[in-house]
Amino acid sequence: MEEGLLIVLSGPAGSGKGTVSQLLLRSPDFAFSVSATTRAPRPGEVDGVNYHFITTADFEERIRRGELLEYTNYCGNYYGTLRREAEAILGSGRNLLLEIEVEGAANIKRLRPDAVLIMLLPPSFAVQEQRLRGRGTETEEKIRARLTRSREELDRLPIYDYIVYNRDDGAEACADDVRAIVRAERCSVRRNPDAEKKFFER
Ligand code: 5GP
């Protein structure tokens, strides 16, 4: 069976990654690898669905056991992709969606140069700040830390393959852009190295 694509979706806090991912996941072609984190759940978040919420000791034990494909420390908490979960999805032929920050994305690209890296951006920094405050899920201190972090995140833009802008209420348009990127990638010559051979053998 053909392996699914490994898609990394990153975006600064308030870019709307969560909403765009949810839209993509309505299709059985996409599956989401539930990450592990040491951060506390936000209201409405469910263990095993949004994240596996675990303790720092448990996370560090999993690092030692090599259970994480990649991990990082983001604003004081660990976040990481569980190797077993990610591999099971890819093996099933579905596209694996990793919603991770830039350091994790850089690590994935080193491990899997065929991964498609997509950066989701609000239309501007000013709009991002507005959206983040409007969400009301973080303290002022945490909002500031996330805004500072987003400047560093944009510095890593050159390692990404695509930018998708999330304009006002544009989550569905963003999901469409991601679906279009996946279709184009599947048609790309670099992903079909044996096309000539197949053409003449059929
Ligand atoms: P949040 O606390 O807002 O859910 O996530 C904070 C940041 O961590 C986001 O940029 C999110 O994409 C990223 N993140 C979530 N899971 C992972 C993961 O498994 N690995 C990495 N490297 N980043 C993650």
Short mmCIF file of N, CA and C and ligand atoms in Angstrom, two decimals, residues 9-13 17 33-37 39 42 45 51 70-72 74 79-82 99-105 135 138 146 153, ligand 1:
data_model
loop_
_atom_site.label_atom_id
_atom_site.label_comp_id
_atom_site.label_asym_id
_atom_site.label_seq_id
_atom_site.Cartn_x
_atom_site.Cartn_y
_atom_site.Cartn_z
N LEU A 9 2.05 20.80 10.20
CA LEU A 9 1.33 22.07 10.19
C LEU A 9 1.77 22.86 11.42
N SER A 10 2.46 23.98 11.17
CA SER A 10 2.89 24.83 12.27
C SER A 10 2.22 26.18 12.12
N GLY A 11 2.24 26.94 13.20
CA GLY A 11 1.70 28.28 13.11
C GLY A 11 1.80 28.90 14.48
N PRO A 12 2.06 30.19 14.54
CA PRO A 12 2.17 30.83 15.84
C PRO A 12 0.84 30.75 16.60
N ALA A 13 0.92 30.95 17.91
CA ALA A 13 -0.28 30.90 18.75
C ALA A 13 -1.33 31.84 18.16
N LYS A 17 -4.50 26.92 13.90
CA LYS A 17 -4.09 25.55 13.50
C LYS A 17 -5.11 24.50 13.94
N SER A 33 -1.83 12.68 14.75
CA SER A 33 -1.10 11.97 15.79
C SER A 33 -1.24 12.77 17.09
N VAL A 34 -1.84 12.16 18.08
CA VAL A 34 -2.06 12.84 19.36
C VAL A 34 -0.73 12.91 20.11
N SER A 35 -0.27 14.14 20.34
CA SER A 35 1.02 14.35 21.00
C SER A 35 0.90 14.16 22.50
N ALA A 36 2.06 13.99 23.13
CA ALA A 36 2.11 13.99 24.60
C ALA A 36 2.55 15.38 25.05
N THR A 37 2.02 15.84 26.16
CA THR A 37 2.48 17.13 26.70
C THR A 37 2.41 17.12 28.21
N ARG A 39 1.81 20.12 29.62
CA ARG A 39 1.01 21.29 30.00
C ARG A 39 -0.36 20.84 30.50
N ARG A 42 -6.59 22.63 28.77
CA ARG A 42 -7.45 23.83 28.76
C ARG A 42 -8.89 23.36 28.92
N GLU A 45 -10.58 20.50 26.72
CA GLU A 45 -9.63 19.55 26.13
C GLU A 45 -9.77 18.18 26.80
N TYR A 51 -4.53 15.86 23.45
CA TYR A 51 -3.16 15.48 23.84
C TYR A 51 -3.25 14.29 24.78
N GLU A 70 10.04 13.02 18.00
CA GLU A 70 10.66 14.34 18.22
C GLU A 70 9.98 14.92 19.44
N TYR A 71 10.67 15.84 20.10
CA TYR A 71 10.03 16.55 21.22
C TYR A 71 10.72 17.89 21.40
N THR A 72 10.05 18.76 22.14
CA THR A 72 10.63 20.07 22.39
C THR A 72 10.10 20.61 23.70
N TYR A 74 8.39 23.96 24.91
CA TYR A 74 7.77 25.17 24.37
C TYR A 74 7.17 25.94 25.54
N TYR A 79 6.49 18.96 24.81
CA TYR A 79 5.51 18.49 23.82
C TYR A 79 6.26 17.50 22.93
N GLY A 80 5.64 16.38 22.58
CA GLY A 80 6.34 15.45 21.71
C GLY A 80 5.41 14.52 20.95
N THR A 81 5.92 14.06 19.80
CA THR A 81 5.18 13.13 18.93
C THR A 81 5.53 11.70 19.32
N LEU A 82 4.53 10.89 19.58
CA LEU A 82 4.76 9.49 19.94
C LEU A 82 5.05 8.67 18.68
N GLU A 99 0.69 18.56 14.18
CA GLU A 99 0.49 19.99 14.48
C GLU A 99 1.55 20.36 15.50
N ILE A 100 2.72 20.77 15.01
CA ILE A 100 3.85 20.96 15.93
C ILE A 100 4.55 22.29 15.67
N GLU A 101 5.37 22.72 16.65
CA GLU A 101 6.05 24.01 16.51
C GLU A 101 7.34 23.85 15.69
N VAL A 102 8.05 24.98 15.50
CA VAL A 102 9.14 25.00 14.52
C VAL A 102 10.35 24.09 14.82
N GLU A 103 10.70 23.95 16.11
CA GLU A 103 11.85 23.09 16.41
C GLU A 103 11.53 21.64 16.05
N GLY A 104 10.32 21.24 16.40
CA GLY A 104 9.87 19.89 16.06
C GLY A 104 9.83 19.70 14.55
N ALA A 105 9.36 20.74 13.86
CA ALA A 105 9.28 20.67 12.39
C ALA A 105 10.67 20.48 11.80
N ARG A 135 -9.14 35.04 22.60
CA ARG A 135 -9.38 33.64 22.95
C ARG A 135 -9.58 33.50 24.46
N GLU A 138 -5.39 32.13 28.03
CA GLU A 138 -4.08 32.22 28.68
C GLU A 138 -3.96 33.48 29.53
N ARG A 146 4.07 33.74 24.32
CA ARG A 146 3.72 33.16 23.03
C ARG A 146 3.94 34.15 21.89
N GLU A 153 9.63 31.98 15.73
CA GLU A 153 9.06 30.99 14.82
C GLU A 153 9.14 31.47 13.37
P1 5GP B 1 -0.56 24.50 22.75
O1 5GP B 1 -0.10 24.63 24.18
O2 5GP B 1 -1.06 25.82 22.21
O3 5GP B 1 -1.53 23.37 22.55
O4 5GP B 1 0.71 24.11 21.88
C1 5GP B 1 1.87 24.90 21.93
C2 5GP B 1 2.74 24.62 20.72
O5 5GP B 1 3.26 23.29 20.79
C3 5GP B 1 1.99 24.72 19.40
O6 5GP B 1 2.82 25.43 18.48
C4 5GP B 1 1.81 23.29 19.00
O7 5GP B 1 1.73 23.14 17.59
C5 5GP B 1 3.09 22.68 19.52
N1 5GP B 1 3.04 21.21 19.68
C6 5GP B 1 1.97 20.45 19.99
N2 5GP B 1 2.30 19.15 20.00
C7 5GP B 1 3.63 19.08 19.68
C8 5GP B 1 4.57 17.99 19.52
O8 5GP B 1 4.26 16.82 19.65
N3 5GP B 1 5.84 18.34 19.18
C9 5GP B 1 6.22 19.63 19.01
N4 5GP B 1 7.50 19.85 18.66
N5 5GP B 1 5.37 20.67 19.16
C10 5GP B 1 4.10 20.41 19.50
#
